[in-house]
Amino acid sequence: MGVERRAEVIQLKLPLPPLDNRGRSRTTETKSIPITQEMVIAAYKRVKKNKGAAGIDGETLEKFEEKLSDNLYVVWNRLSSGSYRPTSVLEVEIPKDDGRKRKLGIPIVRDRIAQQVIKDYLENRFEAIFSESSYGYRPLRSTHQAIAQVRRNEREFQWVIDMDISSFFDKMSHELLMKAVERHVEEKWVKMYLIRWLEAPIEDRKGGKRYRMGEGTPQGGVISPLLANLFLHYAFDKWLGKMYPKLRFVRYADDIIVHCSTQQEAEEVLKAIKERMAECRLELNEKKTKIVYCKKTRRNADYKTVQFDFLGFSFQPRPAMNKEEGRMFLGFDCAISKKNEKKIIDEIRKSDFHRWTNSDIYRIAENFNPKISSWIDHFGKYRKHELQWIFCVFHQRLNKWVVKRYKRFKGSHKKAGRWIRDLAKRQPDLFVHWQHGFETA
């Protein structure tokens, strides 16, 4: 019986704790922490939905589920008795746009479930105090909402501070974080577990182990985004609202855009932000942090920097149409950034699908349609036509596949292109981007 089917049949009822000679539960009588089995099961379901790679022990979700009820019982038993201690966090590196490596920390499955239990326990409490201008990793909030707010703010404010905090997740002070936690959390057991997760050792695949020296939280841990939002709520959100109540900002985790009215104001605010970050034991990345002028029609200041990237979109002067008057004008708007356009094109090229000559076009569609859907759903939200170059590259590869796959075209890319266009007319639902009207050549 499959794991999912087995879980459905037993409805995730955890094993009963051992009984004493009077038939009473030995375990539940001594429980001092109000974590229920239902809380653990709900946390497991969320972790399962989010998927994720194996941690340092190599145990995948699928392996964990082979003894699902027993494993969840162990998590609950240890959490509710105060004896739960996390395993080392696996450190992996992924490439960044600037050629450097970003370090991610991957907890083991049972640690992810345990963290999810505490996250669920605290989230509503923290949500009640978080700023409306904070969007990252929060319930019912999205990247598109953050982008939309930046667009609205830009119409009112001409200047932007594009902030970049250097290595925020690695540098976040445990001492300052726990001061913020103390304001909202009285339960000693919650604070105990938070400290244990913050202090959990970091280990690489070669067995090298090190410990955090009072700063940082794994970028990849379930609890980390919630703690990061709490830290920045006090380090930045609340501070900016108090010091500059007339300004607006949009924050998505540690990506922050501040809107100002004048260049002088932007320069003064940026200086104050640097001082505030230093007070909070953080610093801005001088190379990436910048002041930007949102240049468009009727905004004629002479300033060299008129573009910034935020959440995969590039904001810059762009031609726009006034539909009522039927004329073009210079606007300031967002579309997919060049960095993300390049990433997607590189992914298409690296797939080498033009060499899949043993497959038919339906397999290509099956492989790419989920990716195409995600590209259009996210980056097509604003100025969708800017994705056309991506699909031009895709069709160039598709054209090569047709020529290699079918000898009857005798190497003619022109004939292959005609065949693709005819296919798009006959079966417009074959590829997702055909349904959105993107040109096939």
Tab-separated table of C-alpha atoms in Angstrom:
chain	number	residue	atom	x	y	z
A	1	MET	CA	0.000	0.000	0.000
A	2	GLY	CA	1.395	3.443	-0.959
A	3	VAL	CA	2.460	5.853	1.738
A	4	GLU	CA	-0.229	8.402	0.908
A	5	ARG	CA	-2.922	5.726	0.843
A	6	ARG	CA	-1.680	4.292	4.139
A	7	ALA	CA	-1.733	7.727	5.731
A	8	GLU	CA	-5.276	8.213	4.503
A	9	VAL	CA	-6.461	4.906	5.949
A	10	ILE	CA	-4.985	5.442	9.422
A	11	GLN	CA	-5.837	9.178	9.256
A	12	LEU	CA	-2.429	9.881	10.771
A	13	LYS	CA	-3.367	8.608	14.235
A	14	LEU	CA	-0.173	8.435	16.205
A	15	PRO	CA	0.683	5.391	18.370
A	16	LEU	CA	-0.720	5.479	21.879
A	17	PRO	CA	1.822	6.218	24.617
A	18	PRO	CA	2.717	3.372	27.011
A	19	LEU	CA	0.366	2.835	29.967
A	20	ASP	CA	1.126	2.289	33.644
A	21	ASN	CA	-0.425	-0.538	35.735
A	22	ARG	CA	-3.557	1.566	36.253
A	23	GLY	CA	-4.086	2.048	32.538
A	24	ARG	CA	-2.978	5.676	32.585
A	25	SER	CA	-0.619	7.188	30.030
A	26	ARG	CA	2.889	7.393	31.453
A	27	THR	CA	3.851	9.961	28.829
A	28	THR	CA	0.969	12.385	28.844
A	29	GLU	CA	0.958	12.700	32.638
A	30	THR	CA	4.438	14.199	32.565
A	31	LYS	CA	3.990	16.493	29.565
A	32	SER	CA	4.870	20.060	30.491
A	33	ILE	CA	4.625	21.632	27.036
A	34	PRO	CA	1.215	22.172	25.361
A	35	ILE	CA	2.102	20.656	21.990
A	36	THR	CA	-0.548	18.247	20.793
A	37	GLN	CA	-0.325	15.412	18.306
A	38	GLU	CA	-2.717	17.326	16.059
A	39	MET	CA	-0.242	20.224	15.925
A	40	VAL	CA	2.538	17.878	14.831
A	41	ILE	CA	0.362	16.244	12.157
A	42	ALA	CA	-0.691	19.646	10.791
A	43	ALA	CA	2.961	20.743	10.688
A	44	TYR	CA	3.964	17.563	8.844
A	45	LYS	CA	1.316	18.208	6.183
A	46	ARG	CA	2.676	21.712	5.569
A	47	VAL	CA	6.252	20.435	5.355
A	48	LYS	CA	5.161	17.732	2.929
A	49	LYS	CA	3.403	20.314	0.763
A	50	ASN	CA	6.535	22.473	0.639
A	51	LYS	CA	8.686	19.423	-0.234
A	52	GLY	CA	12.389	20.138	0.224
A	53	ALA	CA	15.666	18.240	0.049
A	54	ALA	CA	17.105	15.806	2.583
A	55	GLY	CA	19.213	17.155	5.427
A	56	ILE	CA	22.527	15.951	6.835
A	57	ASP	CA	21.111	12.476	7.634
A	58	GLY	CA	20.126	11.907	4.006
A	59	GLU	CA	16.528	11.065	4.972
A	60	THR	CA	14.001	12.211	2.375
A	61	LEU	CA	10.327	12.864	3.021
A	62	GLU	CA	9.542	9.595	1.242
A	63	LYS	CA	11.869	7.675	3.567
A	64	PHE	CA	10.424	9.436	6.615
A	65	GLU	CA	6.934	8.423	5.518
A	66	GLU	CA	7.787	4.715	5.454
A	67	LYS	CA	7.272	4.794	9.239
A	68	LEU	CA	5.198	7.914	9.303
A	69	SER	CA	3.137	7.427	12.463
A	70	ASP	CA	6.106	6.209	14.496
A	71	ASN	CA	8.318	9.074	13.319
A	72	LEU	CA	5.669	11.714	14.032
A	73	TYR	CA	5.094	10.217	17.452
A	74	VAL	CA	8.792	10.583	18.277
A	75	VAL	CA	8.731	14.235	17.167
A	76	TRP	CA	5.648	14.939	19.289
A	77	ASN	CA	6.913	13.022	22.318
A	78	ARG	CA	10.223	14.870	22.399
A	79	LEU	CA	8.753	18.297	21.617
A	80	SER	CA	6.047	18.024	24.275
A	81	SER	CA	8.487	16.798	26.938
A	82	GLY	CA	11.151	19.447	26.296
A	83	SER	CA	13.741	16.863	25.246
A	84	TYR	CA	13.822	17.735	21.546
A	85	ARG	CA	17.243	18.761	20.279
A	86	PRO	CA	17.941	19.598	16.642
A	87	THR	CA	20.434	17.817	14.421
A	88	SER	CA	23.147	19.680	12.521
A	89	VAL	CA	21.981	21.800	9.591
A	90	LEU	CA	23.344	20.721	6.207
A	91	GLU	CA	25.163	23.568	4.466
A	92	VAL	CA	24.959	23.730	0.686
A	93	GLU	CA	26.040	26.447	-1.717
A	94	ILE	CA	24.150	27.781	-4.727
A	95	PRO	CA	25.550	30.272	-7.251
A	96	LYS	CA	24.545	33.954	-7.076
A	97	ASP	CA	24.205	36.388	-9.973
A	98	ASP	CA	27.519	38.050	-9.125
A	99	GLY	CA	29.451	34.767	-9.313
A	100	ARG	CA	29.672	34.273	-5.564
A	101	LYS	CA	27.949	31.478	-3.631
A	102	ARG	CA	24.914	31.750	-1.359
A	103	LYS	CA	24.948	29.393	1.599
A	104	LEU	CA	21.707	27.603	2.425
A	105	GLY	CA	21.045	25.585	5.560
A	106	ILE	CA	18.846	22.504	5.194
A	107	PRO	CA	17.470	20.959	8.429
A	108	ILE	CA	16.533	17.264	8.516
A	109	VAL	CA	12.870	16.355	7.951
A	110	ARG	CA	11.952	15.970	11.616
A	111	ASP	CA	13.598	19.298	12.448
A	112	ARG	CA	11.587	20.964	9.680
A	113	ILE	CA	8.402	19.508	11.170
A	114	ALA	CA	9.367	20.610	14.685
A	115	GLN	CA	10.145	24.125	13.450
A	116	GLN	CA	6.821	24.223	11.626
A	117	VAL	CA	5.019	23.393	14.882
A	118	ILE	CA	6.561	26.422	16.606
A	119	LYS	CA	6.091	28.615	13.538
A	120	ASP	CA	2.370	27.760	13.496
A	121	TYR	CA	2.196	28.452	17.227
A	122	LEU	CA	3.757	31.926	16.917
A	123	GLU	CA	2.747	33.195	13.501
A	124	ASN	CA	-0.619	34.787	14.329
A	125	ARG	CA	0.927	36.495	17.341
A	126	PHE	CA	3.648	38.083	15.222
A	127	GLU	CA	1.334	38.834	12.310
A	128	ALA	CA	-0.710	41.083	14.582
A	129	ILE	CA	2.208	43.523	14.893
A	130	PHE	CA	3.849	43.292	11.459
A	131	SER	CA	3.736	46.250	9.078
A	132	GLU	CA	1.345	46.448	6.138
A	133	SER	CA	4.407	47.286	4.028
A	134	SER	CA	6.023	43.900	4.738
A	135	TYR	CA	5.168	41.159	2.230
A	136	GLY	CA	7.759	38.379	2.320
A	137	TYR	CA	6.885	34.922	3.696
A	138	ARG	CA	3.621	36.051	5.209
A	139	PRO	CA	0.167	34.452	4.943
A	140	LEU	CA	-2.006	35.732	2.078
A	141	ARG	CA	0.802	37.984	0.797
A	142	SER	CA	2.766	37.593	-2.401
A	143	THR	CA	5.561	38.974	-4.543
A	144	HIS	CA	3.002	40.397	-6.966
A	145	GLN	CA	1.378	42.371	-4.147
A	146	ALA	CA	4.769	43.800	-3.221
A	147	ILE	CA	5.469	44.726	-6.847
A	148	ALA	CA	2.039	46.343	-7.162
A	149	GLN	CA	2.699	48.455	-4.066
A	150	VAL	CA	6.049	49.654	-5.437
A	151	ARG	CA	4.274	50.673	-8.661
A	152	ARG	CA	1.663	52.631	-6.687
A	153	ASN	CA	4.274	54.336	-4.522
A	154	GLU	CA	6.357	55.318	-7.548
A	155	ARG	CA	3.479	57.369	-8.923
A	156	GLU	CA	3.646	59.586	-5.846
A	157	PHE	CA	7.356	59.551	-4.986
A	158	GLN	CA	10.041	60.375	-7.538
A	159	TRP	CA	13.046	58.875	-5.750
A	160	VAL	CA	13.869	55.388	-4.509
A	161	ILE	CA	16.441	53.890	-2.156
A	162	ASP	CA	17.182	50.369	-3.362
A	163	MET	CA	18.586	48.684	-0.233
A	164	ASP	CA	20.725	45.578	-0.037
A	165	ILE	CA	21.685	44.259	3.423
A	166	SER	CA	24.974	42.369	3.354
A	167	SER	CA	24.574	38.676	4.339
A	168	PHE	CA	21.506	39.401	6.469
A	169	PHE	CA	20.620	35.782	7.320
A	170	ASP	CA	24.255	35.101	8.290
A	171	LYS	CA	24.655	38.275	10.354
A	172	MET	CA	21.359	38.581	12.249
A	173	SER	CA	22.212	39.015	15.937
A	174	HIS	CA	20.818	36.318	18.239
A	175	GLU	CA	20.910	38.706	21.187
A	176	LEU	CA	18.866	41.394	19.439
A	177	LEU	CA	16.501	38.821	17.962
A	178	MET	CA	15.739	37.313	21.362
A	179	LYS	CA	15.071	40.810	22.731
A	180	ALA	CA	12.393	41.143	20.061
A	181	VAL	CA	11.066	37.675	20.878
A	182	GLU	CA	10.859	38.573	24.596
A	183	ARG	CA	8.386	41.351	23.761
A	184	HIS	CA	5.849	38.879	22.447
A	185	VAL	CA	6.691	35.448	23.843
A	186	GLU	CA	6.375	34.600	27.531
A	187	GLU	CA	6.597	30.814	27.170
A	188	LYS	CA	10.016	29.624	28.295
A	189	TRP	CA	9.747	26.426	26.262
A	190	VAL	CA	9.230	28.379	23.032
A	191	LYS	CA	12.304	30.503	23.688
A	192	MET	CA	14.254	27.371	24.595
A	193	TYR	CA	13.520	25.762	21.238
A	194	LEU	CA	14.229	28.961	19.307
A	195	ILE	CA	17.651	29.229	20.924
A	196	ARG	CA	18.383	25.568	20.204
A	197	TRP	CA	17.601	26.059	16.521
A	198	LEU	CA	19.621	29.254	16.341
A	199	GLU	CA	22.605	27.518	17.932
A	200	ALA	CA	22.339	24.257	15.971
A	201	PRO	CA	25.706	23.333	14.423
A	202	ILE	CA	26.331	23.704	10.699
A	203	GLU	CA	27.776	20.723	8.854
A	204	ASP	CA	28.863	20.180	5.256
A	205	ARG	CA	28.749	16.951	3.261
A	206	LYS	CA	32.367	16.207	4.115
A	207	GLY	CA	31.658	16.168	7.836
A	208	GLY	CA	33.120	19.589	8.584
A	209	LYS	CA	31.220	21.136	11.484
A	210	ARG	CA	31.140	24.624	12.931
A	211	TYR	CA	28.978	26.584	15.347
A	212	ARG	CA	27.310	29.963	15.038
A	213	MET	CA	28.938	32.609	17.180
A	214	GLY	CA	25.840	34.468	18.300
A	215	GLU	CA	24.621	35.452	14.852
A	216	GLY	CA	22.823	34.054	11.826
A	217	THR	CA	19.986	31.679	11.088
A	218	PRO	CA	19.922	29.080	8.294
A	219	GLN	CA	18.472	30.459	5.073
A	220	GLY	CA	16.393	27.391	4.361
A	221	GLY	CA	15.047	26.682	7.830
A	222	VAL	CA	11.266	26.718	8.291
A	223	ILE	CA	11.374	29.100	11.252
A	224	SER	CA	13.997	31.447	9.753
A	225	PRO	CA	11.714	33.678	7.622
A	226	LEU	CA	9.398	34.333	10.579
A	227	LEU	CA	12.337	35.249	12.824
A	228	ALA	CA	13.848	37.398	10.065
A	229	ASN	CA	10.574	39.316	9.702
A	230	LEU	CA	10.415	39.875	13.458
A	231	PHE	CA	14.012	41.134	13.543
A	232	LEU	CA	13.522	43.547	10.628
A	233	HIS	CA	10.176	44.689	12.013
A	234	TYR	CA	12.074	46.327	14.874
A	235	ALA	CA	15.382	46.976	13.110
A	236	PHE	CA	13.761	48.718	10.146
A	237	ASP	CA	9.967	48.809	9.680
A	238	LYS	CA	8.986	50.310	13.008
A	239	TRP	CA	12.064	52.554	13.124
A	240	LEU	CA	11.405	54.042	9.668
A	241	GLY	CA	7.739	54.619	10.505
A	242	LYS	CA	8.745	56.502	13.643
A	243	MET	CA	11.588	58.543	12.147
A	244	TYR	CA	10.057	59.230	8.706
A	245	PRO	CA	6.276	58.777	9.000
A	246	LYS	CA	5.564	60.479	5.651
A	247	LEU	CA	7.718	58.068	3.638
A	248	ARG	CA	6.669	54.728	2.237
A	249	PHE	CA	8.554	51.485	1.836
A	250	VAL	CA	8.034	47.949	0.593
A	251	ARG	CA	9.893	45.070	2.203
A	252	TYR	CA	10.009	41.466	1.061
A	253	ALA	CA	12.140	39.666	3.677
A	254	ASP	CA	15.500	41.493	3.428
A	255	ASP	CA	14.785	43.090	0.020
A	256	ILE	CA	13.723	46.671	0.728
A	257	ILE	CA	12.619	49.634	-1.392
A	258	VAL	CA	12.202	53.057	0.261
A	259	HIS	CA	10.315	55.835	-1.561
A	260	CYS	CA	11.348	59.472	-1.132
A	261	SER	CA	10.163	62.804	-2.543
A	262	THR	CA	13.491	64.492	-3.332
A	263	GLN	CA	17.109	63.582	-3.968
A	264	GLN	CA	18.197	65.416	-0.838
A	265	GLU	CA	15.656	63.533	1.235
A	266	ALA	CA	16.815	60.211	-0.255
A	267	GLU	CA	20.437	60.994	0.593
A	268	GLU	CA	19.579	61.988	4.166
A	269	VAL	CA	17.392	58.915	4.716
A	270	LEU	CA	20.019	56.574	3.278
A	271	LYS	CA	22.609	57.994	5.668
A	272	ALA	CA	20.223	57.441	8.590
A	273	ILE	CA	19.481	53.882	7.435
A	274	LYS	CA	23.201	53.052	7.392
A	275	GLU	CA	23.502	54.290	10.957
A	276	ARG	CA	20.437	52.307	11.991
A	277	MET	CA	21.792	49.129	10.408
A	278	ALA	CA	25.072	49.611	12.300
A	279	GLU	CA	23.101	49.938	15.558
A	280	CYS	CA	21.472	46.592	14.717
A	281	ARG	CA	24.853	44.995	13.902
A	282	LEU	CA	24.166	44.911	10.180
A	283	GLU	CA	25.536	46.823	7.210
A	284	LEU	CA	24.407	47.732	3.722
A	285	ASN	CA	26.143	46.405	0.633
A	286	GLU	CA	27.662	49.612	-0.731
A	287	LYS	CA	27.951	48.241	-4.275
A	288	LYS	CA	24.319	47.164	-4.502
A	289	THR	CA	22.588	49.842	-2.448
A	290	LYS	CA	21.722	52.882	-4.551
A	291	ILE	CA	19.508	55.921	-4.983
A	292	VAL	CA	17.343	55.821	-8.113
A	293	TYR	CA	15.435	58.557	-9.929
A	294	CYS	CA	12.103	57.326	-11.291
A	295	LYS	CA	12.389	59.240	-14.545
A	296	LYS	CA	9.374	59.643	-16.840
A	297	THR	CA	7.363	62.309	-18.644
A	298	ARG	CA	7.297	65.536	-16.583
A	299	ARG	CA	10.139	64.260	-14.401
A	300	ASN	CA	13.179	65.892	-15.949
A	301	ALA	CA	15.869	65.840	-13.262
A	302	ASP	CA	19.350	64.969	-14.529
A	303	TYR	CA	20.382	61.826	-12.613
A	304	LYS	CA	22.364	58.897	-13.998
A	305	THR	CA	20.695	56.015	-12.105
A	306	VAL	CA	17.131	55.461	-13.321
A	307	GLN	CA	16.705	51.710	-12.912
A	308	PHE	CA	16.429	49.179	-10.075
A	309	ASP	CA	15.539	45.492	-9.763
A	310	PHE	CA	13.085	44.098	-7.243
A	311	LEU	CA	11.849	40.498	-6.913
A	312	GLY	CA	12.914	39.570	-10.434
A	313	PHE	CA	11.446	42.657	-12.105
A	314	SER	CA	13.327	45.636	-13.493
A	315	PHE	CA	11.832	49.092	-12.872
A	316	GLN	CA	12.948	51.703	-15.409
A	317	PRO	CA	11.706	54.307	-17.919
A	318	ARG	CA	9.597	52.556	-20.565
A	319	PRO	CA	7.385	53.704	-23.454
A	320	ALA	CA	3.688	53.620	-22.670
A	321	MET	CA	0.435	54.405	-24.416
A	322	ASN	CA	-2.197	56.858	-23.236
A	323	LYS	CA	-5.259	55.010	-24.503
A	324	GLU	CA	-7.625	57.946	-24.024
A	325	GLU	CA	-5.485	60.365	-26.025
A	326	GLY	CA	-3.941	57.793	-28.345
A	327	ARG	CA	-0.370	58.974	-27.856
A	328	MET	CA	2.883	57.561	-26.559
A	329	PHE	CA	4.658	58.901	-23.492
A	330	LEU	CA	7.552	57.918	-21.256
A	331	GLY	CA	6.432	55.982	-18.216
A	332	PHE	CA	8.260	54.275	-15.365
A	333	ASP	CA	7.229	50.657	-15.019
A	334	CYS	CA	8.436	47.115	-14.454
A	335	ALA	CA	8.999	44.025	-16.581
A	336	ILE	CA	11.089	40.889	-16.260
A	337	SER	CA	14.681	41.802	-15.398
A	338	LYS	CA	17.541	41.072	-17.775
A	339	LYS	CA	19.075	38.776	-15.162
A	340	ASN	CA	15.973	36.597	-15.008
A	341	GLU	CA	15.487	36.683	-18.759
A	342	LYS	CA	19.041	35.382	-19.125
A	343	LYS	CA	18.465	32.674	-16.483
A	344	ILE	CA	15.432	31.349	-18.344
A	345	ILE	CA	17.161	31.448	-21.728
A	346	ASP	CA	20.172	29.636	-20.265
A	347	GLU	CA	17.827	26.985	-18.867
A	348	ILE	CA	16.271	26.486	-22.320
A	349	ARG	CA	19.660	26.222	-23.994
A	350	LYS	CA	21.144	23.888	-21.387
A	351	SER	CA	18.214	21.490	-21.768
A	352	ASP	CA	19.444	20.637	-25.301
A	353	PHE	CA	15.916	19.541	-26.135
A	354	HIS	CA	16.645	20.079	-29.828
A	355	ARG	CA	18.587	16.827	-29.555
A	356	TRP	CA	15.647	14.813	-28.228
A	357	THR	CA	15.177	13.157	-31.607
A	358	ASN	CA	13.800	9.967	-30.064
A	359	SER	CA	10.897	11.886	-28.554
A	360	ASP	CA	7.852	13.470	-30.110
A	361	ILE	CA	6.732	17.073	-29.664
A	362	TYR	CA	4.213	16.053	-27.006
A	363	ARG	CA	7.013	15.001	-24.678
A	364	ILE	CA	8.704	18.360	-25.186
A	365	ALA	CA	5.422	20.097	-24.340
A	366	GLU	CA	4.925	17.876	-21.278
A	367	ASN	CA	8.412	18.735	-20.042
A	368	PHE	CA	8.303	22.485	-20.649
A	369	ASN	CA	4.685	23.472	-20.053
A	370	PRO	CA	4.941	23.547	-16.223
A	371	LYS	CA	8.013	25.782	-16.526
A	372	ILE	CA	6.410	27.993	-19.160
A	373	SER	CA	3.329	28.371	-16.959
A	374	SER	CA	5.456	29.507	-14.021
A	375	TRP	CA	7.374	32.004	-16.199
A	376	ILE	CA	4.190	33.537	-17.556
A	377	ASP	CA	2.321	33.476	-14.219
A	378	HIS	CA	5.120	35.348	-12.455
A	379	PHE	CA	6.921	37.494	-15.011
A	380	GLY	CA	3.935	37.962	-17.302
A	381	LYS	CA	1.984	39.784	-14.621
A	382	TYR	CA	3.361	43.093	-15.899
A	383	ARG	CA	4.236	43.862	-19.548
A	384	LYS	CA	3.820	40.267	-20.614
A	385	HIS	CA	4.981	41.035	-24.141
A	386	GLU	CA	8.514	41.518	-22.736
A	387	LEU	CA	8.727	37.715	-22.547
A	388	GLN	CA	8.663	37.435	-26.341
A	389	TRP	CA	12.436	37.094	-26.689
A	390	ILE	CA	12.408	34.092	-24.350
A	391	PHE	CA	9.923	32.322	-26.586
A	392	CYS	CA	11.834	33.333	-29.709
A	393	VAL	CA	14.813	31.432	-28.300
A	394	PHE	CA	12.528	28.531	-27.405
A	395	HIS	CA	11.178	28.378	-30.972
A	396	GLN	CA	14.671	28.533	-32.425
A	397	ARG	CA	15.464	25.373	-30.463
A	398	LEU	CA	12.141	23.832	-31.416
A	399	ASN	CA	12.913	24.583	-35.051
A	400	LYS	CA	16.248	22.779	-34.719
A	401	TRP	CA	14.468	19.789	-33.180
A	402	VAL	CA	12.009	19.597	-36.081
A	403	VAL	CA	14.851	19.629	-38.631
A	404	LYS	CA	16.739	16.892	-36.769
A	405	ARG	CA	13.629	14.816	-36.063
A	406	TYR	CA	12.011	14.794	-39.505
A	407	LYS	CA	14.103	14.002	-42.552
A	408	ARG	CA	11.392	15.194	-44.915
A	409	PHE	CA	12.338	18.816	-44.201
A	410	LYS	CA	15.821	18.131	-45.649
A	411	GLY	CA	17.494	20.545	-43.263
A	412	SER	CA	15.235	23.461	-44.179
A	413	HIS	CA	14.596	25.658	-41.140
A	414	LYS	CA	12.162	27.723	-43.182
A	415	LYS	CA	9.960	24.676	-43.808
A	416	ALA	CA	10.310	23.622	-40.173
A	417	GLY	CA	9.157	27.079	-39.070
A	418	ARG	CA	6.122	26.858	-41.338
A	419	TRP	CA	5.280	23.427	-39.864
A	420	ILE	CA	5.471	24.847	-36.313
A	421	ARG	CA	3.196	27.777	-37.218
A	422	ASP	CA	0.655	25.430	-38.798
A	423	LEU	CA	0.783	23.181	-35.738
A	424	ALA	CA	0.167	26.185	-33.475
A	425	LYS	CA	-2.974	26.997	-35.474
A	426	ARG	CA	-4.231	23.387	-35.366
A	427	GLN	CA	-3.315	22.726	-31.728
A	428	PRO	CA	-3.060	26.079	-29.939
A	429	ASP	CA	-3.279	24.330	-26.562
A	430	LEU	CA	-0.158	22.231	-27.140
A	431	PHE	CA	2.214	24.782	-25.564
A	432	VAL	CA	1.101	27.127	-22.809
A	433	HIS	CA	2.642	30.229	-24.404
A	434	TRP	CA	0.717	29.564	-27.632
A	435	GLN	CA	-2.453	29.983	-25.581
A	436	HIS	CA	-1.195	33.422	-24.540
A	437	GLY	CA	-0.665	34.560	-28.122
A	438	PHE	CA	3.136	34.598	-28.256
A	439	GLU	CA	4.484	34.475	-31.795
A	440	THR	CA	5.916	31.199	-33.050
A	441	ALA	CA	8.593	32.786	-35.219
